[in-house]
mmCIF file of C-alpha atoms and ligand atoms in Angstrom:
data_model
loop_
_atom_site.group_PDB
_atom_site.id
_atom_site.type_symbol
_atom_site.label_atom_id
_atom_site.label_comp_id
_atom_site.label_asym_id
_atom_site.label_seq_id
_atom_site.Cartn_x
_atom_site.Cartn_y
_atom_site.Cartn_z
ATOM 1 C CA MET X 792 -3.724 14.519 17.788
ATOM 2 C CA ILE X 793 -4.912 13.898 21.332
ATOM 3 C CA LEU X 794 -8.646 14.483 21.784
ATOM 4 C CA TYR X 795 -9.746 15.484 25.272
ATOM 5 C CA LYS X 796 -13.198 14.428 26.437
ATOM 6 C CA THR X 797 -15.730 16.578 28.261
ATOM 7 C CA ASP X 798 -17.267 15.242 31.484
ATOM 8 C CA GLU X 799 -20.414 14.411 29.548
ATOM 9 C CA GLN X 800 -18.459 12.465 26.945
ATOM 10 C CA VAL X 801 -16.577 10.614 29.681
ATOM 11 C CA GLU X 802 -19.912 9.470 31.119
ATOM 12 C CA LEU X 803 -20.893 8.112 27.697
ATOM 13 C CA MET X 804 -17.533 6.344 27.473
ATOM 14 C CA ARG X 805 -18.099 4.872 30.941
ATOM 15 C CA LYS X 806 -21.337 3.349 29.660
ATOM 16 C CA ALA X 807 -19.457 1.801 26.736
ATOM 17 C CA ALA X 808 -16.637 0.509 28.967
ATOM 18 C CA LEU X 809 -19.124 -0.957 31.450
ATOM 19 C CA LEU X 810 -20.957 -2.752 28.669
ATOM 20 C CA VAL X 811 -17.665 -4.469 27.863
ATOM 21 C CA SER X 812 -17.257 -5.308 31.570
ATOM 22 C CA LYS X 813 -20.753 -6.784 31.544
ATOM 23 C CA THR X 814 -19.920 -8.783 28.433
ATOM 24 C CA LEU X 815 -16.760 -10.177 30.031
ATOM 25 C CA THR X 816 -18.806 -11.018 33.137
ATOM 26 C CA GLU X 817 -21.109 -13.128 30.948
ATOM 27 C CA VAL X 818 -18.055 -14.842 29.522
ATOM 28 C CA ALA X 819 -16.711 -15.509 33.029
ATOM 29 C CA GLY X 820 -19.960 -17.291 33.842
ATOM 30 C CA MET X 821 -19.870 -19.622 30.828
ATOM 31 C CA LEU X 822 -16.219 -20.685 30.759
ATOM 32 C CA LYS X 823 -15.578 -24.385 31.298
ATOM 33 C CA PRO X 824 -13.512 -27.187 29.793
ATOM 34 C CA GLY X 825 -14.929 -28.437 26.495
ATOM 35 C CA ILE X 826 -16.275 -25.101 25.322
ATOM 36 C CA GLN X 827 -15.195 -23.798 21.919
ATOM 37 C CA THR X 828 -13.797 -20.287 21.779
ATOM 38 C CA LEU X 829 -16.071 -19.644 18.784
ATOM 39 C CA ALA X 830 -19.075 -20.212 21.070
ATOM 40 C CA ILE X 831 -17.700 -17.539 23.397
ATOM 41 C CA ASP X 832 -17.313 -15.144 20.468
ATOM 42 C CA ASN X 833 -20.896 -15.810 19.388
ATOM 43 C CA LEU X 834 -22.156 -15.032 22.878
ATOM 44 C CA ILE X 835 -20.119 -11.833 22.906
ATOM 45 C CA GLY X 836 -21.579 -10.653 19.584
ATOM 46 C CA THR X 837 -25.138 -11.453 20.631
ATOM 47 C CA PHE X 838 -24.777 -9.906 24.078
ATOM 48 C CA ILE X 839 -23.347 -6.657 22.693
ATOM 49 C CA ARG X 840 -26.058 -6.316 20.035
ATOM 50 C CA ASP X 841 -28.783 -7.146 22.574
ATOM 51 C CA HIS X 842 -27.520 -4.118 24.500
ATOM 52 C CA HIS X 843 -27.933 -1.757 21.545
ATOM 53 C CA ALA X 844 -24.258 -1.593 20.757
ATOM 54 C CA VAL X 845 -21.975 -2.771 17.963
ATOM 55 C CA PRO X 846 -19.028 -5.155 18.415
ATOM 56 C CA SER X 847 -16.269 -2.750 17.384
ATOM 57 C CA PHE X 848 -13.584 -5.292 16.505
ATOM 58 C CA LEU X 849 -15.681 -6.947 13.775
ATOM 59 C CA ASN X 850 -14.382 -5.712 10.400
ATOM 60 C CA TYR X 851 -11.877 -3.362 12.065
ATOM 61 C CA HIS X 852 -9.097 -3.368 9.446
ATOM 62 C CA GLY X 853 -10.751 -6.571 8.248
ATOM 63 C CA TYR X 854 -10.712 -8.373 11.622
ATOM 64 C CA PRO X 855 -13.189 -11.225 11.092
ATOM 65 C CA PHE X 856 -14.679 -11.823 14.597
ATOM 66 C CA ASN X 857 -16.515 -10.012 17.398
ATOM 67 C CA SER X 858 -13.711 -10.488 19.893
ATOM 68 C CA CYS X 859 -10.106 -11.557 20.264
ATOM 69 C CA ILE X 860 -9.671 -14.807 22.170
ATOM 70 C CA SER X 861 -6.058 -15.620 22.897
ATOM 71 C CA VAL X 862 -5.223 -18.979 24.465
ATOM 72 C CA ASN X 863 -1.930 -19.879 26.208
ATOM 73 C CA ASP X 864 0.999 -18.738 24.010
ATOM 74 C CA VAL X 865 -1.250 -16.478 21.933
ATOM 75 C CA VAL X 866 -0.487 -12.952 23.102
ATOM 76 C CA VAL X 867 -3.389 -11.040 21.525
ATOM 77 C CA HIS X 868 -5.671 -10.954 18.461
ATOM 78 C CA GLY X 869 -6.361 -14.699 18.598
ATOM 79 C CA PHE X 870 -9.144 -15.879 16.271
ATOM 80 C CA PRO X 871 -12.039 -17.608 18.000
ATOM 81 C CA ASN X 872 -12.181 -21.171 16.650
ATOM 82 C CA LYS X 873 -13.526 -24.668 17.168
ATOM 83 C CA ARG X 874 -10.743 -25.700 19.494
ATOM 84 C CA GLU X 875 -12.112 -26.765 22.879
ATOM 85 C CA LEU X 876 -10.772 -25.263 26.072
ATOM 86 C CA LYS X 877 -9.187 -27.712 28.469
ATOM 87 C CA GLU X 878 -8.045 -27.740 32.089
ATOM 88 C CA GLY X 879 -4.911 -25.693 32.542
ATOM 89 C CA ASP X 880 -5.545 -23.367 29.582
ATOM 90 C CA ILE X 881 -5.421 -19.633 30.058
ATOM 91 C CA ILE X 882 -7.612 -17.459 27.902
ATOM 92 C CA SER X 883 -7.484 -13.747 27.320
ATOM 93 C CA VAL X 884 -10.805 -12.340 26.177
ATOM 94 C CA ASP X 885 -10.617 -8.885 24.585
ATOM 95 C CA ALA X 886 -13.844 -7.209 23.517
ATOM 96 C CA GLY X 887 -14.877 -3.805 22.239
ATOM 97 C CA VAL X 888 -18.156 -2.004 21.710
ATOM 98 C CA ILE X 889 -19.414 1.166 20.122
ATOM 99 C CA LEU X 890 -22.298 2.514 22.194
ATOM 100 C CA ASN X 891 -23.865 5.837 21.194
ATOM 101 C CA GLY X 892 -20.799 6.554 19.088
ATOM 102 C CA TRP X 893 -18.233 5.935 21.847
ATOM 103 C CA HIS X 894 -15.799 3.063 22.244
ATOM 104 C CA GLY X 895 -15.227 0.729 25.150
ATOM 105 C CA ASP X 896 -12.306 -1.712 24.821
ATOM 106 C CA HIS X 897 -11.093 -3.982 27.564
ATOM 107 C CA ALA X 898 -9.730 -7.404 28.330
ATOM 108 C CA TYR X 899 -9.288 -10.002 31.061
ATOM 109 C CA THR X 900 -7.310 -13.229 31.314
ATOM 110 C CA PHE X 901 -8.952 -16.297 32.883
ATOM 111 C CA ALA X 902 -7.526 -19.686 33.818
ATOM 112 C CA ILE X 903 -9.571 -22.836 33.144
ATOM 113 C CA GLY X 904 -8.713 -25.054 36.114
ATOM 114 C CA ASP X 905 -5.253 -24.804 37.602
ATOM 115 C CA PRO X 906 -2.688 -23.361 35.151
ATOM 116 C CA GLY X 907 0.228 -24.188 37.464
ATOM 117 C CA LYS X 908 2.114 -21.981 39.868
ATOM 118 C CA GLU X 909 4.238 -20.123 37.322
ATOM 119 C CA VAL X 910 1.378 -19.121 35.049
ATOM 120 C CA ALA X 911 -0.904 -18.280 37.990
ATOM 121 C CA GLN X 912 1.772 -15.887 39.181
ATOM 122 C CA LEU X 913 2.105 -14.387 35.678
ATOM 123 C CA ILE X 914 -1.638 -13.686 35.702
ATOM 124 C CA ARG X 915 -1.495 -12.047 39.142
ATOM 125 C CA VAL X 916 1.545 -9.952 38.318
ATOM 126 C CA THR X 917 0.215 -8.788 34.941
ATOM 127 C CA LYS X 918 -3.070 -7.688 36.513
ATOM 128 C CA GLU X 919 -1.183 -5.914 39.284
ATOM 129 C CA SER X 920 1.064 -4.212 36.712
ATOM 130 C CA LEU X 921 -2.017 -2.726 35.077
ATOM 131 C CA TYR X 922 -2.900 -1.054 38.393
ATOM 132 C CA LYS X 923 0.715 0.063 38.870
ATOM 133 C CA GLY X 924 0.420 1.789 35.495
ATOM 134 C CA ILE X 925 -2.945 3.295 36.391
ATOM 135 C CA GLU X 926 -1.460 4.741 39.616
ATOM 136 C CA LYS X 927 0.790 6.858 37.398
ATOM 137 C CA ALA X 928 -2.025 7.840 35.030
ATOM 138 C CA VAL X 929 -2.658 11.249 36.597
ATOM 139 C CA ALA X 930 -2.600 14.782 35.237
ATOM 140 C CA GLY X 931 0.888 16.279 35.157
ATOM 141 C CA ASN X 932 2.654 12.937 34.658
ATOM 142 C CA ARG X 933 3.700 11.695 31.231
ATOM 143 C CA VAL X 934 2.807 8.592 29.238
ATOM 144 C CA GLY X 935 6.301 7.243 29.957
ATOM 145 C CA ASP X 936 5.530 7.196 33.679
ATOM 146 C CA ILE X 937 2.756 4.665 33.024
ATOM 147 C CA SER X 938 5.010 2.684 30.682
ATOM 148 C CA PHE X 939 7.913 2.632 33.113
ATOM 149 C CA ALA X 940 5.738 1.501 36.031
ATOM 150 C CA ILE X 941 4.465 -1.507 34.050
ATOM 151 C CA GLN X 942 7.894 -2.468 32.717
ATOM 152 C CA ASP X 943 9.658 -1.987 36.030
ATOM 153 C CA PHE X 944 7.229 -4.267 37.856
ATOM 154 C CA THR X 945 6.927 -7.036 35.253
ATOM 155 C CA GLU X 946 10.371 -7.097 33.633
ATOM 156 C CA LYS X 947 12.757 -5.769 36.256
ATOM 157 C CA LYS X 948 11.065 -7.136 39.375
ATOM 158 C CA HIS X 949 9.655 -10.414 37.989
ATOM 159 C CA GLY X 950 11.838 -11.155 34.953
ATOM 160 C CA TYR X 951 8.969 -11.474 32.493
ATOM 161 C CA GLY X 952 9.046 -10.449 28.821
ATOM 162 C CA VAL X 953 7.285 -7.194 27.967
ATOM 163 C CA VAL X 954 5.885 -7.271 24.431
ATOM 164 C CA ARG X 955 7.203 -4.320 22.424
ATOM 165 C CA GLU X 956 5.241 -4.631 19.167
ATOM 166 C CA LEU X 957 1.824 -3.889 20.652
ATOM 167 C CA VAL X 958 0.807 -0.964 22.833
ATOM 168 C CA GLY X 959 -2.107 0.659 24.628
ATOM 169 C CA HIS X 960 -3.787 3.696 23.107
ATOM 170 C CA GLY X 961 -6.103 6.642 23.376
ATOM 171 C CA LEU X 962 -9.782 5.765 23.085
ATOM 172 C CA GLY X 963 -12.838 7.785 22.107
ATOM 173 C CA LYS X 964 -14.934 8.010 18.960
ATOM 174 C CA ASP X 965 -12.156 5.902 17.450
ATOM 175 C CA LEU X 966 -10.817 2.607 18.775
ATOM 176 C CA HIS X 967 -7.234 3.767 18.428
ATOM 177 C CA GLU X 968 -6.503 7.420 19.139
ATOM 178 C CA ASP X 969 -3.339 9.189 20.189
ATOM 179 C CA PRO X 970 -1.288 8.759 22.242
ATOM 180 C CA GLN X 971 0.196 5.296 22.083
ATOM 181 C CA VAL X 972 0.762 3.821 25.537
ATOM 182 C CA PRO X 973 3.677 1.360 25.458
ATOM 183 C CA ASN X 974 4.195 -1.076 28.316
ATOM 184 C CA TYR X 975 7.890 -0.165 28.390
ATOM 185 C CA GLY X 976 9.646 3.185 28.502
ATOM 186 C CA LYS X 977 11.337 5.938 30.416
ATOM 187 C CA ARG X 978 9.936 7.936 33.305
ATOM 188 C CA GLY X 979 9.178 11.545 32.362
ATOM 189 C CA SER X 980 9.059 10.798 28.612
ATOM 190 C CA GLY X 981 6.229 11.089 26.110
ATOM 191 C CA ALA X 982 3.052 13.143 26.025
ATOM 192 C CA LYS X 983 1.925 15.045 29.104
ATOM 193 C CA LEU X 984 -1.176 13.559 30.727
ATOM 194 C CA LYS X 985 -4.069 15.980 31.035
ATOM 195 C CA GLU X 986 -7.568 15.787 32.474
ATOM 196 C CA GLY X 987 -10.074 14.394 30.013
ATOM 197 C CA MET X 988 -7.626 12.096 28.207
ATOM 198 C CA VAL X 989 -9.051 8.588 27.949
ATOM 199 C CA LEU X 990 -6.534 5.769 27.625
ATOM 200 C CA ALA X 991 -6.765 2.030 27.110
ATOM 201 C CA ILE X 992 -3.861 0.683 29.159
ATOM 202 C CA GLU X 993 -3.090 -2.918 28.270
ATOM 203 C CA PRO X 994 -0.028 -4.793 29.500
ATOM 204 C CA MET X 995 0.798 -7.867 27.383
ATOM 205 C CA ILE X 996 3.321 -9.843 29.409
ATOM 206 C CA ASN X 997 5.144 -13.072 28.522
ATOM 207 C CA LEU X 998 6.258 -15.731 30.971
ATOM 208 C CA GLY X 999 9.437 -16.163 28.943
ATOM 209 C CA LYS X 1000 11.098 -13.953 26.377
ATOM 210 C CA LYS X 1001 9.557 -10.774 24.970
ATOM 211 C CA GLU X 1002 9.749 -11.819 21.301
ATOM 212 C CA VAL X 1003 6.550 -12.489 19.395
ATOM 213 C CA TYR X 1004 5.519 -13.251 15.821
ATOM 214 C CA THR X 1005 2.333 -12.893 13.798
ATOM 215 C CA GLU X 1006 0.841 -15.963 12.162
ATOM 216 C CA ASP X 1007 0.049 -16.196 8.445
ATOM 217 C CA ASP X 1008 -3.573 -15.234 9.186
ATOM 218 C CA GLY X 1009 -2.198 -11.702 9.628
ATOM 219 C CA TRP X 1010 -3.559 -11.335 13.171
ATOM 220 C CA THR X 1011 -2.722 -14.041 15.697
ATOM 221 C CA VAL X 1012 0.279 -12.916 17.735
ATOM 222 C CA ARG X 1013 2.207 -15.676 19.542
ATOM 223 C CA THR X 1014 5.268 -15.851 21.753
ATOM 224 C CA LYS X 1015 8.349 -17.074 19.876
ATOM 225 C CA ASP X 1016 9.348 -19.378 22.733
ATOM 226 C CA GLY X 1017 5.873 -20.915 22.965
ATOM 227 C CA LYS X 1018 5.451 -19.918 26.613
ATOM 228 C CA ALA X 1019 2.300 -18.367 28.045
ATOM 229 C CA SER X 1020 1.313 -14.720 27.675
ATOM 230 C CA VAL X 1021 -1.213 -12.701 29.673
ATOM 231 C CA HIS X 1022 -3.224 -9.594 28.741
ATOM 232 C CA PHE X 1023 -5.298 -7.263 30.900
ATOM 233 C CA GLU X 1024 -6.819 -3.994 29.701
ATOM 234 C CA HIS X 1025 -8.713 -1.159 31.391
ATOM 235 C CA ASP X 1026 -10.134 2.107 30.025
ATOM 236 C CA VAL X 1027 -9.210 5.055 32.231
ATOM 237 C CA CYS X 1028 -9.796 8.787 32.226
ATOM 238 C CA ILE X 1029 -6.988 11.049 33.408
ATOM 239 C CA ARG X 1030 -7.885 13.176 36.421
ATOM 240 C CA LYS X 1031 -5.922 15.253 38.895
ATOM 241 C CA GLU X 1032 -5.250 13.015 41.892
ATOM 242 C CA LYS X 1033 -6.272 9.611 40.629
ATOM 243 C CA ALA X 1034 -7.399 8.147 37.326
ATOM 244 C CA ASP X 1035 -11.065 7.366 36.883
ATOM 245 C CA ILE X 1036 -11.238 3.702 35.811
ATOM 246 C CA LEU X 1037 -14.191 3.536 33.418
ATOM 247 C CA SER X 1038 -14.243 -0.240 33.002
ATOM 248 C CA ASP X 1039 -14.828 -2.453 36.040
ATOM 249 C CA TYR X 1040 -13.259 -5.767 36.969
ATOM 250 C CA SER X 1041 -15.332 -6.327 40.120
ATOM 251 C CA PRO X 1042 -18.326 -8.063 38.461
ATOM 252 C CA ILE X 1043 -15.928 -10.116 36.331
ATOM 253 C CA GLU X 1044 -13.928 -11.146 39.387
ATOM 254 C CA LYS X 1045 -17.099 -12.045 41.233
ATOM 255 C CA ALA X 1046 -18.299 -14.259 38.367
ATOM 256 C CA GLU X 1047 -14.811 -15.760 38.143
ATOM 257 C CA SER X 1048 -14.812 -16.709 41.816
ATOM 258 C CA LEU X 1049 -18.330 -18.167 41.584
ATOM 259 C CA ASN X 1050 -17.415 -20.329 38.569
ATOM 260 C CA SER X 1051 -15.786 -23.468 39.972
ATOM 261 C CA ASN X 1052 -14.272 -24.246 36.552
ATOM 262 C CA LEU X 1053 -12.043 -21.192 36.876
ATOM 263 C CA PHE X 1054 -8.921 -20.726 38.890
ATOM 264 C CA SER X 1055 -9.126 -17.397 40.716
ATOM 265 C CA SER X 1056 -5.717 -15.894 41.041
HETATM 266 N N1 MF3 E 12 -7.764 -4.382 22.445
HETATM 267 C C1 MF3 E 12 -7.244 -4.479 21.101
HETATM 268 C C2 MF3 E 12 -6.562 -3.194 20.786
HETATM 269 O O1 MF3 E 12 -6.709 -2.283 21.516
HETATM 270 C C3 MF3 E 12 -8.315 -4.826 20.177
HETATM 271 C C4 MF3 E 12 -8.125 -4.505 18.751
HETATM 272 S S1 MF3 E 12 -8.183 -5.933 17.872
HETATM 273 C C5 MF3 E 12 -9.129 -5.717 16.513
HETATM 274 O O2 MF3 E 12 -5.839 -3.041 19.859
HETATM 275 F F1 MF3 E 12 -9.666 -6.831 16.312
HETATM 276 F F2 MF3 E 12 -10.047 -4.816 16.714
HETATM 277 F F3 MF3 E 12 -8.388 -5.318 15.554
HETATM 278 CO CO1 CO E 13 -7.064 -1.864 23.298
#
């Protein structure tokens, strides 16, 4: 069942989404070679709690960390660990909060040093595909219009692999609400988009083939071919002319460009 949010509820969800943006901005400021992803996860948990919110991923279906930190060929749901980041790594940081009962859930992929031309392009294109999807996220369109826009740009235009097993989703008092928002699909298909729907749109795009597998830990999703994968996620509210993007990349991008350890694509 799709749950539509009132304007007041959307403002509460914006606060939750922006707390995630703020958290990712903190992360952007601390990233450097030699840092352990577990240290990033600890900062995320502390930062969220210091802001009177709860890290929503922790214990979600038994997920054992505050955040998902997915390095290189890890697509999503990577466990933070003691491995140290090194030059050329890419790292997707996905975090969620519950603030005043409402969820925020968004993600950003960073590059530590220069990841090389191919991967830098994958990062740029995946981020752009998220905005191509958001352009279609307006009342009167259908979920499939968002899906098609992302797939068309990443797969058809750039030849990347679009992950099929994982999808975006509705967001609200629950982390995963209806409808599902695949990153592949047909124009004009799926649920009708209406004002007050809040969606987490999250392209997961592989440099190589689309196939992925889940590790024995039950969570970590990796590309089968071992090539890089990139993940960006925004929370958006459906409106008439143009979606209202509740999360905000601008402070993250600013911190990214000010951090000389990061490669700004
Ligand atoms: N952004 C991810 C999603 O929307 C986060 C969920 S991971 C979990 O599915 F750790 F919470 F399970
Ligand atoms: Co999500």
